[in-house]
mmCIF file of C-alpha atoms in Angstrom:
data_model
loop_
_atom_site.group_PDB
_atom_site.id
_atom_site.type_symbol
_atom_site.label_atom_id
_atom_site.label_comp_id
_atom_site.label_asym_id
_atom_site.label_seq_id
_atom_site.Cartn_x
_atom_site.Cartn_y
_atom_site.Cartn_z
ATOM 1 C CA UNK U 1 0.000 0.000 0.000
ATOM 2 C CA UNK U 2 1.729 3.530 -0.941
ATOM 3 C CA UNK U 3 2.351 5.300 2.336
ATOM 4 C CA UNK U 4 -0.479 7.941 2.788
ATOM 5 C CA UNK U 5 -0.062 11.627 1.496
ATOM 6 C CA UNK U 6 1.123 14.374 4.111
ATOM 7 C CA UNK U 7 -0.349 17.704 3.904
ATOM 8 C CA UNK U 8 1.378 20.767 2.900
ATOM 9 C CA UNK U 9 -0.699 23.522 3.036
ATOM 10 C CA UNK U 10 -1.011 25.639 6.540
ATOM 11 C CA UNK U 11 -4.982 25.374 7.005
ATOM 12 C CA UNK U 12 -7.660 22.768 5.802
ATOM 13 C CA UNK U 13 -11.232 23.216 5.783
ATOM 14 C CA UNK U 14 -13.016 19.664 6.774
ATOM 15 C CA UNK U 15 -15.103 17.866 3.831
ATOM 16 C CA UNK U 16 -16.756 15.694 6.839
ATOM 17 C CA UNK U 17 -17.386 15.262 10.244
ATOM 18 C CA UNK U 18 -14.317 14.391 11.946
ATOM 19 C CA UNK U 19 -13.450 13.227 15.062
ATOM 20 C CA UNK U 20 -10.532 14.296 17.034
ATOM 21 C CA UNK U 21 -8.978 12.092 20.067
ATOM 22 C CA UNK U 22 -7.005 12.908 23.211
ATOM 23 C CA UNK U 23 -4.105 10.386 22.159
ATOM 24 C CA UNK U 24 -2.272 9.751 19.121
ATOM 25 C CA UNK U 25 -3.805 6.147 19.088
ATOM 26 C CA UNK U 26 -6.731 7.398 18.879
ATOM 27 C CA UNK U 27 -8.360 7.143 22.110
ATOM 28 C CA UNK U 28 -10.633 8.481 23.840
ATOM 29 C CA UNK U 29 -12.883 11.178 21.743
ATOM 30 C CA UNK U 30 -12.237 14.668 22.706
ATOM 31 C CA UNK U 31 -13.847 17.067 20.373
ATOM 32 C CA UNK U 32 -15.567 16.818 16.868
ATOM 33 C CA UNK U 33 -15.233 19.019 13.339
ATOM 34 C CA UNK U 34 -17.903 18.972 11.595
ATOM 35 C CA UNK U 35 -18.118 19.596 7.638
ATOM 36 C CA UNK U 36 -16.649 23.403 7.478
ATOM 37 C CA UNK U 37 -14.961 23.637 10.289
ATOM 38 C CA UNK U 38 -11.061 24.961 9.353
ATOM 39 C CA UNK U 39 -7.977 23.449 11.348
ATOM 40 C CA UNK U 40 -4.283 23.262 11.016
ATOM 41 C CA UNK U 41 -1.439 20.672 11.587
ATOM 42 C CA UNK U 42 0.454 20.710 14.262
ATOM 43 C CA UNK U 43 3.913 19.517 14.918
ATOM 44 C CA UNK U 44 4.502 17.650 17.879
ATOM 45 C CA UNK U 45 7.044 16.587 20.073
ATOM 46 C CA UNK U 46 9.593 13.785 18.815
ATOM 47 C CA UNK U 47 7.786 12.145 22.095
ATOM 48 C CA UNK U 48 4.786 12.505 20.653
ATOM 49 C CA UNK U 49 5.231 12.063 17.293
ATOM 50 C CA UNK U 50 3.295 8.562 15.775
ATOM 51 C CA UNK U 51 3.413 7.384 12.656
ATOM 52 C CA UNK U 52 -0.226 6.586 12.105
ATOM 53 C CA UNK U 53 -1.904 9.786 13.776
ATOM 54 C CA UNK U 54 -1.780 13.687 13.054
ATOM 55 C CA UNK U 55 -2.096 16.249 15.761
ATOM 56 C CA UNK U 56 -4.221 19.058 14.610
ATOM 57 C CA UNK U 57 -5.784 22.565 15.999
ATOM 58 C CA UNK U 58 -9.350 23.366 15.235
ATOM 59 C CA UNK U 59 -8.589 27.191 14.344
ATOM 60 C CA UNK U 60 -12.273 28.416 15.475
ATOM 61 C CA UNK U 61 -11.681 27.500 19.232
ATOM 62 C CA UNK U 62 -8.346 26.593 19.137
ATOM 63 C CA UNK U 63 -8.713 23.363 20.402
ATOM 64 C CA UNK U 64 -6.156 20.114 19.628
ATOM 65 C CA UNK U 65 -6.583 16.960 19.092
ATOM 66 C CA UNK U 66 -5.232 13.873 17.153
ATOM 67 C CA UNK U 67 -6.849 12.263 13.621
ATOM 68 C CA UNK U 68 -5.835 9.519 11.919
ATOM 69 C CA UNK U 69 -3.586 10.040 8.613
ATOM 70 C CA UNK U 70 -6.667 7.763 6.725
ATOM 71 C CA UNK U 71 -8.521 10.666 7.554
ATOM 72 C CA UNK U 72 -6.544 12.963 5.648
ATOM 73 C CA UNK U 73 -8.744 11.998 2.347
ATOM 74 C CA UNK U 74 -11.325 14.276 4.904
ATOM 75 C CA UNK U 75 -9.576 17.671 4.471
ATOM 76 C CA UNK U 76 -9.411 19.805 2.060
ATOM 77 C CA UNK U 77 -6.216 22.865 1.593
ATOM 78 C CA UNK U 78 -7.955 26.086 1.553
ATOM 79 C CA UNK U 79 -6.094 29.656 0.900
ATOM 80 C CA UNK U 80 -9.915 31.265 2.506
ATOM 81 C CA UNK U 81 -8.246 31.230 5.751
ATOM 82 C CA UNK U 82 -10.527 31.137 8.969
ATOM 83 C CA UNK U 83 -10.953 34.962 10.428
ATOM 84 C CA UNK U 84 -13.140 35.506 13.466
ATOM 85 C CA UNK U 85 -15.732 37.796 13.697
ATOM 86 C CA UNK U 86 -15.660 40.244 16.217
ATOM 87 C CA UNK U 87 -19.593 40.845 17.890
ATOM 88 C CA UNK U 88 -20.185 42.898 20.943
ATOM 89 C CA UNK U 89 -22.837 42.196 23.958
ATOM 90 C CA UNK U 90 -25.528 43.914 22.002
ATOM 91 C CA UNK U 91 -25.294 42.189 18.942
ATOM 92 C CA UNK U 92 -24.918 38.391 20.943
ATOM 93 C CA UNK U 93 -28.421 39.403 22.311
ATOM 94 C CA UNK U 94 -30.295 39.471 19.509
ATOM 95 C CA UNK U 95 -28.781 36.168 18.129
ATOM 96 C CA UNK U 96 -29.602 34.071 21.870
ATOM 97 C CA UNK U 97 -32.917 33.278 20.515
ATOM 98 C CA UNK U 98 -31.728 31.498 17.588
ATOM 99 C CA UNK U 99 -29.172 29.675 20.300
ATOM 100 C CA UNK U 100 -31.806 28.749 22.507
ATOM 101 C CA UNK U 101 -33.953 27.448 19.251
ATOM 102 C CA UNK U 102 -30.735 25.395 18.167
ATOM 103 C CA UNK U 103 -30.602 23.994 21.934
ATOM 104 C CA UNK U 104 -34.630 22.897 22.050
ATOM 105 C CA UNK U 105 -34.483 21.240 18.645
ATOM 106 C CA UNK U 106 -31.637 19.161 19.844
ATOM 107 C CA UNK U 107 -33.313 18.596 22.642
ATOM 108 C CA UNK U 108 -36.311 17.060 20.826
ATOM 109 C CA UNK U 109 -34.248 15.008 18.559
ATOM 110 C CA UNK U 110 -33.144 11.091 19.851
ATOM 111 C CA UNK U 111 -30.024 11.580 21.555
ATOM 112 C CA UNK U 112 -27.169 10.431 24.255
ATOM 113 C CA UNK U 113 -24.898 11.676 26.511
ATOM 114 C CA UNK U 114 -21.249 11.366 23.898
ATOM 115 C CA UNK U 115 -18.121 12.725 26.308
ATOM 116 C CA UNK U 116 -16.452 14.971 23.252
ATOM 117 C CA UNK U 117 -20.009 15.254 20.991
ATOM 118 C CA UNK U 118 -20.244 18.318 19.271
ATOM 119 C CA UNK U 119 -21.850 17.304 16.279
ATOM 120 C CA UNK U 120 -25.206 15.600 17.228
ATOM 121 C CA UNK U 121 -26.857 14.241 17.805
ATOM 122 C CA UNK U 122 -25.290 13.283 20.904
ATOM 123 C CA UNK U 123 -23.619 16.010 22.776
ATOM 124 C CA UNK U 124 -21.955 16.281 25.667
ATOM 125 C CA UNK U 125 -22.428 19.569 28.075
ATOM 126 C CA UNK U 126 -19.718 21.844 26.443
ATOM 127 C CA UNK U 127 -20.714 20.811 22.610
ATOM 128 C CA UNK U 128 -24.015 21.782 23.009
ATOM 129 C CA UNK U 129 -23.193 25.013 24.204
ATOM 130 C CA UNK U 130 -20.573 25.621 21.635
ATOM 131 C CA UNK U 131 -22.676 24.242 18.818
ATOM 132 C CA UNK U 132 -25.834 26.149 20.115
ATOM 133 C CA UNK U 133 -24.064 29.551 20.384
ATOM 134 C CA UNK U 134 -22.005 28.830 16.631
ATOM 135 C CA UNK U 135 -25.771 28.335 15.175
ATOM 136 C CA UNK U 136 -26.090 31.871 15.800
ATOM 137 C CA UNK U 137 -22.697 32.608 14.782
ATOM 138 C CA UNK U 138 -21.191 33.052 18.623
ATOM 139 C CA UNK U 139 -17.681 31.076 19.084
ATOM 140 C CA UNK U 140 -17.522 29.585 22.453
ATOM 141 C CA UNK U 141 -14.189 28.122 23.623
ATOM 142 C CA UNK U 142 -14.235 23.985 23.520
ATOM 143 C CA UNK U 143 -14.470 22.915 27.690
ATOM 144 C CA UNK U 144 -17.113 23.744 30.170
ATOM 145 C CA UNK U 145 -13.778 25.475 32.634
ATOM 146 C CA UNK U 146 -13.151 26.850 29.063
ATOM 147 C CA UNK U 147 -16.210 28.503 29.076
ATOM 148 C CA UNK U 148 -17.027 29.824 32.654
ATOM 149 C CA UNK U 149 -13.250 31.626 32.136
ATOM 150 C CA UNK U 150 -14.576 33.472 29.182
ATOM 151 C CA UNK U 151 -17.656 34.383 30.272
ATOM 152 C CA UNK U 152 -18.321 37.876 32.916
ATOM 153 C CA UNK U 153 -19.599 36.621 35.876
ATOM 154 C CA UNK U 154 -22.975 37.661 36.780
ATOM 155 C CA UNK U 155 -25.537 36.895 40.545
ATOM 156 C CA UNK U 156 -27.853 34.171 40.539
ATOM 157 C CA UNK U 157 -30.617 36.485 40.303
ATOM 158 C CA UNK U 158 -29.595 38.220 37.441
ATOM 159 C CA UNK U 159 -29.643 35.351 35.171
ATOM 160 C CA UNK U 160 -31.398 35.786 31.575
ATOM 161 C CA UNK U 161 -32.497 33.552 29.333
ATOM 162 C CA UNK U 162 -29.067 32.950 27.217
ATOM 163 C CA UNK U 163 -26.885 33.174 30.417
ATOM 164 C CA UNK U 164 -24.480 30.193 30.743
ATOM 165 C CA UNK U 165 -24.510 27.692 34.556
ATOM 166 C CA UNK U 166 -22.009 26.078 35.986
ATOM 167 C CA UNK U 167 -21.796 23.477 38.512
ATOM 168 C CA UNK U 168 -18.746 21.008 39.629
ATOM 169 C CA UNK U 169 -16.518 21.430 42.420
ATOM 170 C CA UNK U 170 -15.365 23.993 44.344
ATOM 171 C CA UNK U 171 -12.134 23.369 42.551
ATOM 172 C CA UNK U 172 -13.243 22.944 38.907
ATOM 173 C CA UNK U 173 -16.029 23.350 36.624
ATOM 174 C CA UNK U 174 -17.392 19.978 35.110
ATOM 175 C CA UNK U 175 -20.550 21.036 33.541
ATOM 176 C CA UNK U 176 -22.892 23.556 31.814
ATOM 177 C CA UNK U 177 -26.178 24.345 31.320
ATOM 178 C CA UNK U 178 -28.134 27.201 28.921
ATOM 179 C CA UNK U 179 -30.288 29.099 30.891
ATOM 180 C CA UNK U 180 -33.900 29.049 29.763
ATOM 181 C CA UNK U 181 -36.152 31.741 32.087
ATOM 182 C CA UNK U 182 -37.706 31.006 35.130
ATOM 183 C CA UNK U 183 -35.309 28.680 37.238
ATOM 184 C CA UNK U 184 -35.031 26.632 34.382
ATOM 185 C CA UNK U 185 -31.751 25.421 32.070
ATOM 186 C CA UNK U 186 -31.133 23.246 29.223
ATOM 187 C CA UNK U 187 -28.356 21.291 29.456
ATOM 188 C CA UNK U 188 -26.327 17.414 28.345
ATOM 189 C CA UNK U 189 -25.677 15.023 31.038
ATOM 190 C CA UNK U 190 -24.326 11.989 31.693
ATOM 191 C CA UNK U 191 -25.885 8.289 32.777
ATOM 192 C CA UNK U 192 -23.936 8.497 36.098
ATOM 193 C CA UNK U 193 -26.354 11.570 37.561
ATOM 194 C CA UNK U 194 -27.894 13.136 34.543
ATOM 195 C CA UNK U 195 -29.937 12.109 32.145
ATOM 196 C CA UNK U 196 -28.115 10.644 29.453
ATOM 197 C CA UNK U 197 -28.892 13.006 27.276
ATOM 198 C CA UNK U 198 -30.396 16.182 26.549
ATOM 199 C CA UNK U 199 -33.175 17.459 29.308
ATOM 200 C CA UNK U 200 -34.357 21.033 31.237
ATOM 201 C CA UNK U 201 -33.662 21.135 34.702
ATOM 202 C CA UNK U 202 -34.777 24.179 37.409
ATOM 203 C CA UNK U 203 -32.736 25.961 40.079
ATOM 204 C CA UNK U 204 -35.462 26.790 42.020
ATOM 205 C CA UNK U 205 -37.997 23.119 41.984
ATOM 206 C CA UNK U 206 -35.862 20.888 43.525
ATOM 207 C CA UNK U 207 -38.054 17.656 43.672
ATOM 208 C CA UNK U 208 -36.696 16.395 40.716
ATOM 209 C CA UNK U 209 -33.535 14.137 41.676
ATOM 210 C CA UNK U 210 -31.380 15.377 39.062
ATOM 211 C CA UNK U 211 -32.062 18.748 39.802
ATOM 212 C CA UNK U 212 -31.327 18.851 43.003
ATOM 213 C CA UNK U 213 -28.046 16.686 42.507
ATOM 214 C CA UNK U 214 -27.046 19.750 40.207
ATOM 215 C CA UNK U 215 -28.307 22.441 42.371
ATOM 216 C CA UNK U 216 -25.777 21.316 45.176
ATOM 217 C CA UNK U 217 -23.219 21.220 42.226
ATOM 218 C CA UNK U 218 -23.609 25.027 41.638
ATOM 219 C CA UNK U 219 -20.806 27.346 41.033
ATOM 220 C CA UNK U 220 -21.744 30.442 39.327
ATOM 221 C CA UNK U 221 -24.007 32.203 36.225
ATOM 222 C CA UNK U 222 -21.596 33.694 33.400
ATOM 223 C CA UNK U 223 -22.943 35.757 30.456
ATOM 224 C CA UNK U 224 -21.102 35.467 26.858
ATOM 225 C CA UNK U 225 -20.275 39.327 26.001
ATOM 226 C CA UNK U 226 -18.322 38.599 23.049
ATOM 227 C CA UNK U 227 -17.203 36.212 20.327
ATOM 228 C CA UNK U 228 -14.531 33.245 21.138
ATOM 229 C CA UNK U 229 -11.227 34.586 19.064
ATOM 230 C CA UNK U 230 -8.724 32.436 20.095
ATOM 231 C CA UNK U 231 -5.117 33.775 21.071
ATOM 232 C CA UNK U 232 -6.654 36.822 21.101
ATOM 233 C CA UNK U 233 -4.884 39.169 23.595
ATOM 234 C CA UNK U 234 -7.778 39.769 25.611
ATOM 235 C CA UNK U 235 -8.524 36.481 25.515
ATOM 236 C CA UNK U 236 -6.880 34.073 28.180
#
């Protein structure tokens, strides 16, 4: 078999869905492209370096991960290289509709809990926020921690519909929900003390088990003011 082709050019745009993994044997799923999406090769460390697997950055959130070289057929050189677009508070809010939209339809669709979906229709808590908000346009960063970081942090009774929750530890974010009106968010989560899937939960009707496993979870609100531009310089 001839070996397989290596790429050249500095940015690709995907033809396909692809999925990226967290180890250059291609384990564990960490993130997903989907048809569009731009990224670039990477170069990594000689200790890193495997003869089977590329290690690539997705250039709209700047997140890596690894693909196999089979999946090179997937990507396509392009000189139309990926350039953000800048969009201030006033101009998010009257796209969160359409996110919140994007979020219910998903919602209503069959669908899993898939630790590293972004694509659907199996998400996990992150990739339907990022997915959601890039319906409308808005770049998120990839990880829920990701996400709480770049968003201003706002009271618990301020929260709008469109606001971002987070719960986890008092150490670390784990998860994130879209926040719906009335005590109420949308949000992915997992078989172990979610839902396995898509569902709303409140912050203020606790009977629900899930709920309240999430309401003791809480960390804080955050609202998305801008745009995701990675290695931006006001961006950390």
């Amino acid at each position: 078999m001839p070996p397989h082709p290596q790429p050249t050019a500095a940015e690709y745009a995907c033809r396909r869905t692809l999925n990226l993994y967290k180890t250059p044997t291609l384990e564990g799923l960490v993130t997903q492209a989907a048809a569009g999406r731009h990224l670039q090769i990477q170069v990594p460390s000689p200790t890193e370096a495997s003869p089977s697997a590329l290690l690539v950055r997705l250039c709209e959130d700047g997140y890596p991960g690894w693909i196999g070289l089979r999946q090179i057929s997937a990507l396509e050189p392009t000189t139309d290289l990926y350039h953000p677009t800048e969009m201030d508070r006033s101009a998010i809010v009257e796209r969160l509709p359409q996110v919140i939209a994007f979020a219910e339809a998903a919602m209503a669709q069959s669908n899993v809990y898939l630790w590293g979906g972004t694509v659907g229709p199996n998400f996990d808590c992150s990739g339907l926020m990022q997915t959601a908000f890039a319906s409308a346009g808005i770049r998120l960063p990839r990880d829920s921690y990701q996400q709480e970081a770049f968003t201003q942090p706002i009271g618990w009774d301020d929260l709008e519909p469109g606001d971002l929750v987070f719960f986890g530890t008092p150490e670390r974010t784990t998860h994130v929900g879209l926040y719906l009106g009335e005590g109420r968010y949308l949000h992915s989560s997992g078989r172990d003390q979610g839902r396995n899937g898509i569902g709303i939960d409140s912050l203020t009707d606790l009977t629900d088990p899930v709920s309240q496993t999430y309401y003791q979870q809480r960390r804080r609100p955050g609202r998305v003011m801008v745009s995701y531009w990675p290695d931006h310089p006001t961006v950390s």
